[in-house]
Coordinates of C-alpha atoms and ligand atoms in Angstrom, one line a residue:
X1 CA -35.4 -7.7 -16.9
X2 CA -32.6 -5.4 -16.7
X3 CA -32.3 -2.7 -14.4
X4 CA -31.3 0.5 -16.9
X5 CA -29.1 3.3 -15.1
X6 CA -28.1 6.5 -17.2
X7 CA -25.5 9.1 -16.4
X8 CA -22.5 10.8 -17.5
X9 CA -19.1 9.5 -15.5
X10 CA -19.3 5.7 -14.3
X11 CA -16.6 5.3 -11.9
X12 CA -16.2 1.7 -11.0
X13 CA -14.7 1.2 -7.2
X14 CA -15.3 2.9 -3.8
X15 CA -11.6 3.3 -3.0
X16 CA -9.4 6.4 -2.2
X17 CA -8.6 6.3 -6.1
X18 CA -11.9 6.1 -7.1
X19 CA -13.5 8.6 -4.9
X20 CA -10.9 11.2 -5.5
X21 CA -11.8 10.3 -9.2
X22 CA -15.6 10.5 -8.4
X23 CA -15.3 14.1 -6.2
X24 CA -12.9 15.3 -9.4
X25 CA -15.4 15.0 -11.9
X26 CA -18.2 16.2 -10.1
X27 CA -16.2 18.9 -9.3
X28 CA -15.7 19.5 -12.8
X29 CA -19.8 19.3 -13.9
X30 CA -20.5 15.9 -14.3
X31 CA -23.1 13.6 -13.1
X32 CA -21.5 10.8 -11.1
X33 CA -22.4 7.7 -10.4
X34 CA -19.7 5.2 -8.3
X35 CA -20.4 0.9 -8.6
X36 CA -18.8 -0.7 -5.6
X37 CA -18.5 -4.7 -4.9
X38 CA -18.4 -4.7 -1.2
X39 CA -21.8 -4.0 0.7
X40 CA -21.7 -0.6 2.3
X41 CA -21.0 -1.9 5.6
X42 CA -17.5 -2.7 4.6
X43 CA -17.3 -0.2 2.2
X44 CA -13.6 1.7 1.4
X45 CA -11.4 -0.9 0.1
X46 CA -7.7 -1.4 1.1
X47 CA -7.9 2.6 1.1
X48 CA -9.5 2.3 4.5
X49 CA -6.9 -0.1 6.1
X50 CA -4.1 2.5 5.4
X51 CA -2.2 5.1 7.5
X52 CA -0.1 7.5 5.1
X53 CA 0.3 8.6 1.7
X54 CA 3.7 9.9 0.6
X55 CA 4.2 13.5 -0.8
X56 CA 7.2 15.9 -0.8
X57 CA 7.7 18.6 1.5
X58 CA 9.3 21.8 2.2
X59 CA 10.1 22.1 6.1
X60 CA 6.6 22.7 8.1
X61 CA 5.7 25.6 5.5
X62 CA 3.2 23.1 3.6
X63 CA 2.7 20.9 6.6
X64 CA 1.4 22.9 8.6
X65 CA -1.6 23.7 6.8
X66 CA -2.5 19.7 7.3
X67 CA -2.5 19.3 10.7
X68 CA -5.4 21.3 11.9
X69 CA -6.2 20.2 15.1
X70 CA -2.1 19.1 16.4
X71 CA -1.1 21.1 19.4
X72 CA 1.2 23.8 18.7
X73 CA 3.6 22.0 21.6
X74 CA 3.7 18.8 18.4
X75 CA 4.5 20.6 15.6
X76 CA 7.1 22.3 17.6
X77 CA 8.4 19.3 18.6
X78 CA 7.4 18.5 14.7
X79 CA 9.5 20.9 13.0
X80 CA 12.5 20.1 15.2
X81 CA 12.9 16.7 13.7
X82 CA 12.0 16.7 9.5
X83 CA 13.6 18.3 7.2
X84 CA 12.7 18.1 3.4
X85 CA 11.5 15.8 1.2
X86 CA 11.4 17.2 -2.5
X87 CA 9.6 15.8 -5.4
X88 CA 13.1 15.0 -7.0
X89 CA 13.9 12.6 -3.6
X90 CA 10.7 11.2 -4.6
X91 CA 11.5 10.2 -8.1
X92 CA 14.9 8.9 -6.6
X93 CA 13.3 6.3 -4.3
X94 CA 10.7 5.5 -6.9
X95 CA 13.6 5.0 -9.3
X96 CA 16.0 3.2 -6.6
X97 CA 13.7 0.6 -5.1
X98 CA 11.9 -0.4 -8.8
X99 CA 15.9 -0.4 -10.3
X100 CA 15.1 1.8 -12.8
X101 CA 11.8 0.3 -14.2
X102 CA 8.9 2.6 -13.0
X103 CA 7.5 4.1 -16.0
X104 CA 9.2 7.7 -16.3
X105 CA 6.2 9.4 -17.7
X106 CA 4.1 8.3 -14.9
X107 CA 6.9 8.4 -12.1
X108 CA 6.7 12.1 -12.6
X109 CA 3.0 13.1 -13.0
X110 CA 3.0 11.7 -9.1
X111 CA 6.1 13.4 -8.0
X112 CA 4.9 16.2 -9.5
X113 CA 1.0 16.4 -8.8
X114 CA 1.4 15.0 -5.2
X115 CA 1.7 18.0 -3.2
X116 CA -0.7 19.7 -5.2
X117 CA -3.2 16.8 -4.9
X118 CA -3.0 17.0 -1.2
X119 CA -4.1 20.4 -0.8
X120 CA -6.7 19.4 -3.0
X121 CA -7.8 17.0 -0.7
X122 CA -7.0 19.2 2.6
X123 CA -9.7 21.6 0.7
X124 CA -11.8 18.8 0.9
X125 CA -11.8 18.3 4.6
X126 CA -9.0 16.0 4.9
X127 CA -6.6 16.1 7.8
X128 CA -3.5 14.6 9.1
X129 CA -1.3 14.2 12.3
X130 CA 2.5 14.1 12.8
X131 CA 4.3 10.8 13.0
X132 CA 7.3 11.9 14.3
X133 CA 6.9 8.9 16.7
X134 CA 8.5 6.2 14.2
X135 CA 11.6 6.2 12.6
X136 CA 10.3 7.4 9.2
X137 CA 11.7 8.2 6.1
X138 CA 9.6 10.6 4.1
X139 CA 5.6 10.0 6.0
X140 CA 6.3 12.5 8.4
X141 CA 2.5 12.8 8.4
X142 CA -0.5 10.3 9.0
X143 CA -4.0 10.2 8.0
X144 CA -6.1 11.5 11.6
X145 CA -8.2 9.2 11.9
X146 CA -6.5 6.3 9.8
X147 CA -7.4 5.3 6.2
X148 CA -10.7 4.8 7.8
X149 CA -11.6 8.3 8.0
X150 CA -10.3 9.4 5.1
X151 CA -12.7 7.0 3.2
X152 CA -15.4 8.1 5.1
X153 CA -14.7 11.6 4.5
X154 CA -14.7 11.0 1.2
X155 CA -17.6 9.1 0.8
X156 CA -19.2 12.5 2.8
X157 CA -17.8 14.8 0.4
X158 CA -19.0 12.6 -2.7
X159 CA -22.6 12.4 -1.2
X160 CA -22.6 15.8 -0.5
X161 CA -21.7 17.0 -3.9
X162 CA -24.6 14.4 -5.3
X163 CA -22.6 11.7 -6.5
X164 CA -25.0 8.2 -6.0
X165 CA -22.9 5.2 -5.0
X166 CA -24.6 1.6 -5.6
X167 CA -23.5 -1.0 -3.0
X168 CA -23.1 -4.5 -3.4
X169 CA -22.9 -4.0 -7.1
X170 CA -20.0 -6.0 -9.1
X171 CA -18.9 -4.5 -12.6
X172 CA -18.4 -7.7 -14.8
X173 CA -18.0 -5.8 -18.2
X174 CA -17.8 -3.2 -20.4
X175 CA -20.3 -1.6 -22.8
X176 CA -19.0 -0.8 -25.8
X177 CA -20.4 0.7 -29.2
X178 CA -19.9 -0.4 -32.6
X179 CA -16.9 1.4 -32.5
X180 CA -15.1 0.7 -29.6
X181 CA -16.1 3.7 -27.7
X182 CA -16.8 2.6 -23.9
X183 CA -20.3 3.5 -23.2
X184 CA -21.2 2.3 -19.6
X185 CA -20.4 -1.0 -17.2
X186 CA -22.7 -4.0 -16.9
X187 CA -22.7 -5.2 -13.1
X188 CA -24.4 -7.9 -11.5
X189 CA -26.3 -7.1 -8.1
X190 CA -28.1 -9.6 -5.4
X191 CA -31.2 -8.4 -7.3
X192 CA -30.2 -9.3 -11.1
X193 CA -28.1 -7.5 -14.1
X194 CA -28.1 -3.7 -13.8
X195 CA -26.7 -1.4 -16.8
X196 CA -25.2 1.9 -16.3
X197 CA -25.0 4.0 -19.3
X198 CA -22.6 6.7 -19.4
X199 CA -20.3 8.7 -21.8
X200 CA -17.0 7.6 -19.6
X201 CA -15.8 4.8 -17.4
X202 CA -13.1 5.1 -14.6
X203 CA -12.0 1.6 -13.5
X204 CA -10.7 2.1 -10.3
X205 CA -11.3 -1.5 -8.8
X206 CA -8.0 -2.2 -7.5
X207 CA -5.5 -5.2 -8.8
X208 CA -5.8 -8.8 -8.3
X209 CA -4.5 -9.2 -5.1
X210 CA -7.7 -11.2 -3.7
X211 CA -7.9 -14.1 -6.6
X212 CA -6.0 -16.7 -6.0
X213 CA -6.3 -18.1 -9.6
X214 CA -4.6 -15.0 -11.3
X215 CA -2.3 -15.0 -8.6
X216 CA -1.5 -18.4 -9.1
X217 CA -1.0 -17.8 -12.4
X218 CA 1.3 -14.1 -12.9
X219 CA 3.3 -15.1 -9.6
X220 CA 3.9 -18.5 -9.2
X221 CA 2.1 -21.4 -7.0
X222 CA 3.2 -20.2 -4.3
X223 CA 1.0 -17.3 -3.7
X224 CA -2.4 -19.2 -4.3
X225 CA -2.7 -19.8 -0.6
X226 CA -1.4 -16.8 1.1
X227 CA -2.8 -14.5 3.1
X228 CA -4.1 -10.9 2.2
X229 CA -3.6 -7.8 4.2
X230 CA -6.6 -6.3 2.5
X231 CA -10.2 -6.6 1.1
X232 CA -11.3 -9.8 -0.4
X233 CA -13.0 -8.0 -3.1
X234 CA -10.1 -7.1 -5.4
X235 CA -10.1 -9.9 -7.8
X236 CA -8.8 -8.5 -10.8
X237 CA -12.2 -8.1 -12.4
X238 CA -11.2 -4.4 -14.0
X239 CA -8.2 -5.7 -15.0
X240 CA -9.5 -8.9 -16.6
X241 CA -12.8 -6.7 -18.5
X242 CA -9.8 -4.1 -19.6
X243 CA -7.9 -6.3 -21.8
X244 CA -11.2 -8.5 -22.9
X245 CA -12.2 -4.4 -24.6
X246 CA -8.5 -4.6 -25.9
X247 CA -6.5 -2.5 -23.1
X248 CA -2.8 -3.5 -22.7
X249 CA -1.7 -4.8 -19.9
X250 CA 1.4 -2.8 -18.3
X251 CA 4.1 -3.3 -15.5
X252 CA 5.0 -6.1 -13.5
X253 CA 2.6 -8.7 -13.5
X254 CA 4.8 -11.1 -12.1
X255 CA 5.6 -9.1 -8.6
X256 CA 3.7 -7.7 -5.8
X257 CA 4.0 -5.6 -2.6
X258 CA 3.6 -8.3 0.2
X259 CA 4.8 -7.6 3.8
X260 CA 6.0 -9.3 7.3
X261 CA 2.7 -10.1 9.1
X262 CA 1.8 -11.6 12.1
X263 CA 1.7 -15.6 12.1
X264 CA -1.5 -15.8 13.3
X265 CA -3.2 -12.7 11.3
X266 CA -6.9 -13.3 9.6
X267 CA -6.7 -14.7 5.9
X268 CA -8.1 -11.2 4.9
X269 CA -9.9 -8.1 6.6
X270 CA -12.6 -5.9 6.0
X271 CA -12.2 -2.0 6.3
X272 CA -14.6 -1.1 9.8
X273 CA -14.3 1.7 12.8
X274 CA -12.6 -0.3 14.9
X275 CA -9.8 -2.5 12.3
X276 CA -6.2 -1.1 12.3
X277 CA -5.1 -2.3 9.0
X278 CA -1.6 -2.2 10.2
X279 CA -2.5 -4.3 13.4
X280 CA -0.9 -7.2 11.9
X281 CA 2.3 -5.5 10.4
X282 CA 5.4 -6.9 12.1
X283 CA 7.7 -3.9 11.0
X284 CA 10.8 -3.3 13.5
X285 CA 12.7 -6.1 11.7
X286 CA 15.4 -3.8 10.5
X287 CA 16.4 -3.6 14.0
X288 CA 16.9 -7.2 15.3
X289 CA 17.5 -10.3 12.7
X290 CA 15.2 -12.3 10.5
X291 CA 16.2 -16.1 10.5
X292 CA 14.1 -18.8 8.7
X293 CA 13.2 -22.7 10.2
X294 CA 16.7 -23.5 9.8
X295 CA 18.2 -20.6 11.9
X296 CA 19.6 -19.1 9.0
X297 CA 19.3 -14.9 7.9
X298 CA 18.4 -14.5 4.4
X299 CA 18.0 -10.9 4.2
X300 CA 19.3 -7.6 5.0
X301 CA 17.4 -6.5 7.5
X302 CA 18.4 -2.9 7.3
X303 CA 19.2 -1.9 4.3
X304 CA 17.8 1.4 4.3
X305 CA 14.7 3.2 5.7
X306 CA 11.7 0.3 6.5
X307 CA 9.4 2.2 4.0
X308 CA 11.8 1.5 1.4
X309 CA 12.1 -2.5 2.1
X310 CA 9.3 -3.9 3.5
X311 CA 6.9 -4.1 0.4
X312 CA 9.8 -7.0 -1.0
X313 CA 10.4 -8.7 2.1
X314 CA 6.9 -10.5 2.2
X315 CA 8.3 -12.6 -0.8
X316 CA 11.7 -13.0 0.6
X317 CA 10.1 -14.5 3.6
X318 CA 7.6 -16.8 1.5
X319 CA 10.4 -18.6 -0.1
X320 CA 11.8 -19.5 2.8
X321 CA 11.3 -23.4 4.6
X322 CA 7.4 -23.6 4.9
X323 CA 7.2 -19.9 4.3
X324 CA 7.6 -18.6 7.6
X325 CA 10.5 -16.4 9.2
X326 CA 11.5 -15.3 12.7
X327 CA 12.4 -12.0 14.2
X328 CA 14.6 -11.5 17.0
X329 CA 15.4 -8.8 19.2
X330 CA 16.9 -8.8 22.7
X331 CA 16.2 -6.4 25.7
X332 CA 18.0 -3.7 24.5
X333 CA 15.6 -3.3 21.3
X334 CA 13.1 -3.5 24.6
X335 CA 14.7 -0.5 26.0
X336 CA 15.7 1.4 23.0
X337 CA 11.2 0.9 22.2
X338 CA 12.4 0.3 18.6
X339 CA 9.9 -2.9 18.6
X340 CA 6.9 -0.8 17.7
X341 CA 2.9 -2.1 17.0
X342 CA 3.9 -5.7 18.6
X343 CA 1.7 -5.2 21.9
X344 CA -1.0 -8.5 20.9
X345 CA 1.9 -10.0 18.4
X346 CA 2.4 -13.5 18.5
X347 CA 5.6 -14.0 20.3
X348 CA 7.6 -16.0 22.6
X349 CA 10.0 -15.1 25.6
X350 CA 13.2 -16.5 26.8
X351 CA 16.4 -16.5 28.5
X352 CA 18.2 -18.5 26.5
X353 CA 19.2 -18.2 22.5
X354 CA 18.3 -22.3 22.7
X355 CA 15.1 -21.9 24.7
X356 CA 13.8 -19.4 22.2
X357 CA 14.5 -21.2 19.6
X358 CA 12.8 -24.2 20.8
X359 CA 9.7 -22.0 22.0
X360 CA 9.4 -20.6 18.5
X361 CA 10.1 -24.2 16.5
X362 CA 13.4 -23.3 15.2
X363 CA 14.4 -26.7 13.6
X364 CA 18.4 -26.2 13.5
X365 CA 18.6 -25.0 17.6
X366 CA 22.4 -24.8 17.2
X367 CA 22.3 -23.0 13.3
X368 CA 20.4 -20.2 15.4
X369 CA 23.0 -19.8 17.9
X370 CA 25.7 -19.3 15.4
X371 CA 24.0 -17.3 13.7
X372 CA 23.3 -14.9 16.6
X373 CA 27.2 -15.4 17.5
X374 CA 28.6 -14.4 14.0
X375 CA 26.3 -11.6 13.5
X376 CA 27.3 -10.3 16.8
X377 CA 30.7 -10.8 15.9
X378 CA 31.0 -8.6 12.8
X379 CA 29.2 -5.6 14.4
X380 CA 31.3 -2.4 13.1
X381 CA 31.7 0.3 16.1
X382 CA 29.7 3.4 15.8
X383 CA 26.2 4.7 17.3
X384 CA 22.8 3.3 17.2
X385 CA 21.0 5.8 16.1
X386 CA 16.8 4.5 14.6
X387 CA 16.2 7.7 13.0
X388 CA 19.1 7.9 10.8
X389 CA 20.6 5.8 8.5
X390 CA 23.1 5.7 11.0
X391 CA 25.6 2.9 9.1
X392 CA 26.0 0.9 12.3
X393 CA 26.8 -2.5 10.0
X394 CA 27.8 -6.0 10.5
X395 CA 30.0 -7.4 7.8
X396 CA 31.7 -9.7 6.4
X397 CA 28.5 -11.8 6.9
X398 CA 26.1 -13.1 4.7
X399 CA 23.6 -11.5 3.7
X400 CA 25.6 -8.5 4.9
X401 CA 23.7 -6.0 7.5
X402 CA 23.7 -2.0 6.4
X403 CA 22.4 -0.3 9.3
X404 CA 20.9 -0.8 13.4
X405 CA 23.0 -4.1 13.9
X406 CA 23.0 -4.6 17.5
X407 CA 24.2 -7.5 19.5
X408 CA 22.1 -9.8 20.5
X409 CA 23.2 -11.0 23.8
X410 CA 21.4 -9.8 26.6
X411 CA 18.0 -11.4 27.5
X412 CA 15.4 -11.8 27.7
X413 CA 15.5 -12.4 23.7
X414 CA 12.3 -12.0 22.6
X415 CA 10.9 -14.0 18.7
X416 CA 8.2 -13.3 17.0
X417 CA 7.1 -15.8 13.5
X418 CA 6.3 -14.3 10.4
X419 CA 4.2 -15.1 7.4
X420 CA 3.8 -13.0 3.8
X421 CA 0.7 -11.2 3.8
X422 CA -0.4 -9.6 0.2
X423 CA -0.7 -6.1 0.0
X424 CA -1.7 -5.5 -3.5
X425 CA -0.1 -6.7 -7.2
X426 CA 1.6 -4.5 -9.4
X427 CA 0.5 -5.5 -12.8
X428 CA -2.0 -3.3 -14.4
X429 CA -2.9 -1.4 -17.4
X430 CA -1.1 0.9 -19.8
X431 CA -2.4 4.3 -19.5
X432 CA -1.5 8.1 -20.6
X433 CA -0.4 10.2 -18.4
X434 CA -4.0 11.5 -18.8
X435 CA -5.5 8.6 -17.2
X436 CA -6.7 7.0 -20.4
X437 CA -6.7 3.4 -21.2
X438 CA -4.4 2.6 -24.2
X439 CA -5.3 -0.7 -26.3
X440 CA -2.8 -3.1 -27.6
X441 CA -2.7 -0.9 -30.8
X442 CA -1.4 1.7 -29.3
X443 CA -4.2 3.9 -29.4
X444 CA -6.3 5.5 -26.0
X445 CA -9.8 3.9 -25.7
X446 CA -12.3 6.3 -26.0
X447 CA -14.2 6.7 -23.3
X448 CA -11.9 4.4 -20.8
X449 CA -9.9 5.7 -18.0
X450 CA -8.2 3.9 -14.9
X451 CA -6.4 4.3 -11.3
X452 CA -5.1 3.3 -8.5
X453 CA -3.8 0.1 -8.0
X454 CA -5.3 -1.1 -11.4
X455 CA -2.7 1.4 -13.5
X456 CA 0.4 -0.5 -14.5
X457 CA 4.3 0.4 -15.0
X458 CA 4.7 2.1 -11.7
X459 CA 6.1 -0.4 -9.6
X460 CA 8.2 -3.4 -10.1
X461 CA 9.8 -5.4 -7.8
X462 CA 9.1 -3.1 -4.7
X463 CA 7.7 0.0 -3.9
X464 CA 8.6 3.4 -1.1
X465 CA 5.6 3.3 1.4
X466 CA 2.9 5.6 1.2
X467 CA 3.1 5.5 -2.6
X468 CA 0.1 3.3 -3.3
X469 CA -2.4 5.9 -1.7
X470 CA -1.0 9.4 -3.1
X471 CA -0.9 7.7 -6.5
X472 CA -4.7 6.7 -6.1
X473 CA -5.2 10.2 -5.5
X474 CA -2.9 11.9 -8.1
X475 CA -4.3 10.1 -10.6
X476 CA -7.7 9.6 -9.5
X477 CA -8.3 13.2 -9.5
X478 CA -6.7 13.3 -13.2
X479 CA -8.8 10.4 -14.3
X480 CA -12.1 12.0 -13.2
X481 CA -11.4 15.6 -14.4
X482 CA -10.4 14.0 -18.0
X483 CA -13.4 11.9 -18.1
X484 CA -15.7 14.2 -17.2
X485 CA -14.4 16.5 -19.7
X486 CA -14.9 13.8 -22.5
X487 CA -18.0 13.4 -21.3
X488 CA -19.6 17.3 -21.0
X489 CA -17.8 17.2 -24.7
X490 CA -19.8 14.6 -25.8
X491 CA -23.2 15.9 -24.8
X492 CA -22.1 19.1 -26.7
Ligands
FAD1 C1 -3.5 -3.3 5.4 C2 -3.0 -2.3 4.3 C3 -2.3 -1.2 4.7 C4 -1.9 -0.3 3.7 N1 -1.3 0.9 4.1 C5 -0.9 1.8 3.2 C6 -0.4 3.1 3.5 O1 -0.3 3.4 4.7 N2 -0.1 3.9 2.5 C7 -0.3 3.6 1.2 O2 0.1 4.4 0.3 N3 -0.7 2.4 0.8 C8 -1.1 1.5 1.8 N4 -1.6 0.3 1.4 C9 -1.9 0.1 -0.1 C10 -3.1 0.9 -0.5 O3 -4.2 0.3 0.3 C11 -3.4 0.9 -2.0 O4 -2.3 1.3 -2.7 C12 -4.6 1.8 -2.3 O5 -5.6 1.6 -1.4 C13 -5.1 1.6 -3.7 O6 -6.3 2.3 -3.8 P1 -7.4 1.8 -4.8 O7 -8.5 2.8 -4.7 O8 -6.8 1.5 -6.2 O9 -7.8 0.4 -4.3 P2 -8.9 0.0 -3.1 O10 -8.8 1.0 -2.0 O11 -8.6 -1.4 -2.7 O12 -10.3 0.1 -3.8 C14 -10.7 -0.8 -4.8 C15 -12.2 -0.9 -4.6 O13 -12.8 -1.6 -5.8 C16 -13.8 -2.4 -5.3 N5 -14.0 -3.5 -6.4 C17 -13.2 -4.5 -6.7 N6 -13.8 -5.2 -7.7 C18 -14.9 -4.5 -8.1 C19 -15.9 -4.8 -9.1 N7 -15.8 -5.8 -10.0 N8 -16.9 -3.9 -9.2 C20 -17.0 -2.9 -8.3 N9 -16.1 -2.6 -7.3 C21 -15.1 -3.4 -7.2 C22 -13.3 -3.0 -4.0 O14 -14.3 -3.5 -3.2 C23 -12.6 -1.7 -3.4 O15 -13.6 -1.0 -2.6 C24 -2.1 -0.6 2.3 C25 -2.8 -1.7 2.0 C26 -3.2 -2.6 3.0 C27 -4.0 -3.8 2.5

């Protein structure tokens, strides 16, 4: 038989979007009850593989109050180097790197809710630490701890305010009523079929990252086999249960945030004390050159700011020869310690351009070399300067190079081969700016909410960094006060 669970908010997901859903509610009177695929060993989702979450600031005014525990010697040394970041900057870079196609309405509900969101959080027991360290553009803080703690700190807070989370428990559809109302989530556990009854649903269950059938099917053939950054768990099954109830799907199903990873990185990871979700990241290509088997570039390698390119270059790179790339820097990136996080990389050393390119298996030896020469070649004059966009280009090249173009010409040269890894897919459903789930006529589903990754419209094409988590919080936390509202309304 069965098993029979009742209670008022079902919020479908353990991630940082569905807890801050889950502690929301609660927060506003509801009983809570969270459904989460992964056993609780490897709880958090992608959440827990993260660093940063992107919010605007105001000087250290705001700051400050999030970095309990930083030495006042670092956020002196802090406040010397950021400046501001307001929630119109925000929009801009949400608006410049999706060309104009985010989804206005919801575009500005994060850029406006974000800072308030994370003193929300920072009232939960949240902290964060500087990261001046890095060339950054706008996550002038990290999560302490990683997006490890932050999950676990949520899942403290969500226990502590009695919200019951069942483990190893898959959501495989919606309950409905007669007339269309969502009325609970039918799950499938190691032990059987379990219904939870409730008068709202939150689908928070992330996108369909970890499926390599939808995949297959929204983004081409080429992204059956690749490999994830993240949880193997997100497999599309919100989505796919949404628009079976009639919810509308939204956005860009046919793109994705996929990123330079190490050659040799896992197939997937799982969130644990010890995994660095960004141990894999291969991010100081703006700094050298990107070449593919053939020796040629094929992007611009900086653009602008990192955060602002390296969601799109994962697909750039996967269309290249065999899908791999190469990044090279020589000893003065070395010296300069702008090749950051690449202490256990897969890499080879050499003193030679040729040797290199042989080490790596660079088919064209002599396309590499004149590539290196021509590039070197059309290097403007000015300063190198990592934490600015310091317009140090290289033109009259193709593809052209924007900023940090060094010359590469004194060895050792270092390489390093590249593969896409998936981050997370930006097709999802159509909400309100209130979180609920709008059906394909037009109207919101009673009863039926969504966030995180699984909402559609924000991102198309490519995304700023940091963007993913503060929108899972933003609205998350909207998502569960509305549904819990519906729902005390209900038993009214
Ligand atoms: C390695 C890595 C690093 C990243 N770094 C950053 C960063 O620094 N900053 C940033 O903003 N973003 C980052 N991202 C993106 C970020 O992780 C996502 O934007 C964010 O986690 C989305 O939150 P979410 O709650 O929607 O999804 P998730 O955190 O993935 O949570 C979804 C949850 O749903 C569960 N689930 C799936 N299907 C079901 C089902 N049928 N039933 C029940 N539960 C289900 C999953 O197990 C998972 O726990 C990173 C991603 C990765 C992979």
């Amino acid at each position: 038989m069965d098993t029979e669970v009742w209670t008022q908010v079902i919020v479908v997901g353990a991630g940082n979007a569905a807890l801050s859903s889950a502690v929301a509610a609660r927060e506003r009177g509801a009983e809570v009850v969270v459904i989460e695929k992964a056993p609780r060993q490897y709880r958090g989702g992608n959440s827990a593989l993260t660093v940063h979450m992107r919010f605007p600031y105001d000087g250290m005014d705001g700051l400050t109050p999030l970095l309990s525990g930083t030495s006042s010697e670092d956020l002196r040394r802090m406040a010397e180097k950021i400046g501001r970041y307001t929630a119109a900057d925000y929009y801009d870079d949400i608006m410049t790197v999706t060309e104009g196609k985010s989804a206005p309405e919801l575009a500005e509900v994060l850029v406006s809710q974000a800072a308030s969101a994370v003193r929300w959080m920072s009232s939960h027991g949240h902290t964060w630490v500087p990261t001046y360290a890095n060339p950054v553009s706008a996550n002038v803080v990290s999560f302490k701890g990683g997006g490890y703690s932050l999950q676990e700190q949520w899942f403290g807070t969500a226990e502590k305010m009695g919200v019951s989370v069942y483990y190893d428990t898959s959501a495989i559809g919606l309950l409905q009523d007669s007339q269309g109302r969502v009325t609970g989530i039918r799950a499938k556990t190691s032990q059987g079929y379990c219904n939870f009854h409730g008068e709202a649903v939150v689908l928070a269950c992330g996108s369909f990252e970890s499926n390599p059938e939808m995949r297959a099917q929204h983004l081409g053939p080429e992204w059956e086999a690749i490999k994830l950054r993240g949880v193997p768990y997100n497999t599309g099954a919100g989505l796919t249960m949404g628009m079976e109830s009639g919810a509308l799907p939204y956005g860009s199903w046919s793109s994705c945030h996929a990123s330079p990873q190490d050659l040799n990185r896992p197939a997937f990871d799982v969130p644990g004390p010890d995994i660095r979700g960004d141990f894999w990241s291969r991010y100081s290509y703006p700094f050298g050159i990107m070449v593919n088997l053939n020796g040629h570039r094929f992007i611009d390698e900086g653009e602008t700011w990192r955060g602002l390119t390296y969601a799109k270059i994962g697909r750039a790179i996967l269309a290249q020869p065999q899908g791999i790339a190469f990044q090279i820097f020589d000893q003065k990136h070395r010296q300069l310690e702008v090749i950051r996080g690449y202490e256990k990389a897969t890499g080879f050393k050499a003193n030679t351009l040729d040797n290199l390119a042989e080490r790596l298996g660079i088919e064209d030896i002599a396309a590499l070399t004149h590539t290196v020469r021509e590039f070197n070649a059309a290097i403007r004059q000015g300063e190198f300067n990592p934490f600015k966009l310091d317009g140090k280009s290289a033109i009259g090249i193709t593809p052209p190079r924007t900023n940090w173009a060094l010359p590469i010409d004194t060895p050792p040269f270092e390489g390093f081969p590249v593969v896409c890894g998936m981050t997370f897919t930006f097709g999802g459903l159509r909400v309100t700016p209130d979180c609920q789930v709008v059906h394909t006529m037009d109207y919101p589903i009673p009863g039926l909410y969504a966030a995180g990754e699984m909402v559609g419209g924000l991102w198309h094409g490519n995304y700023p960094s940091g963007a993913g988590m503060m929108a899972g919080t933003v609205f998350g936390r909207i998502s569960g006060t509305n549904a819990a509202e519906e729902a005390l309304q209900r038993k009214k």
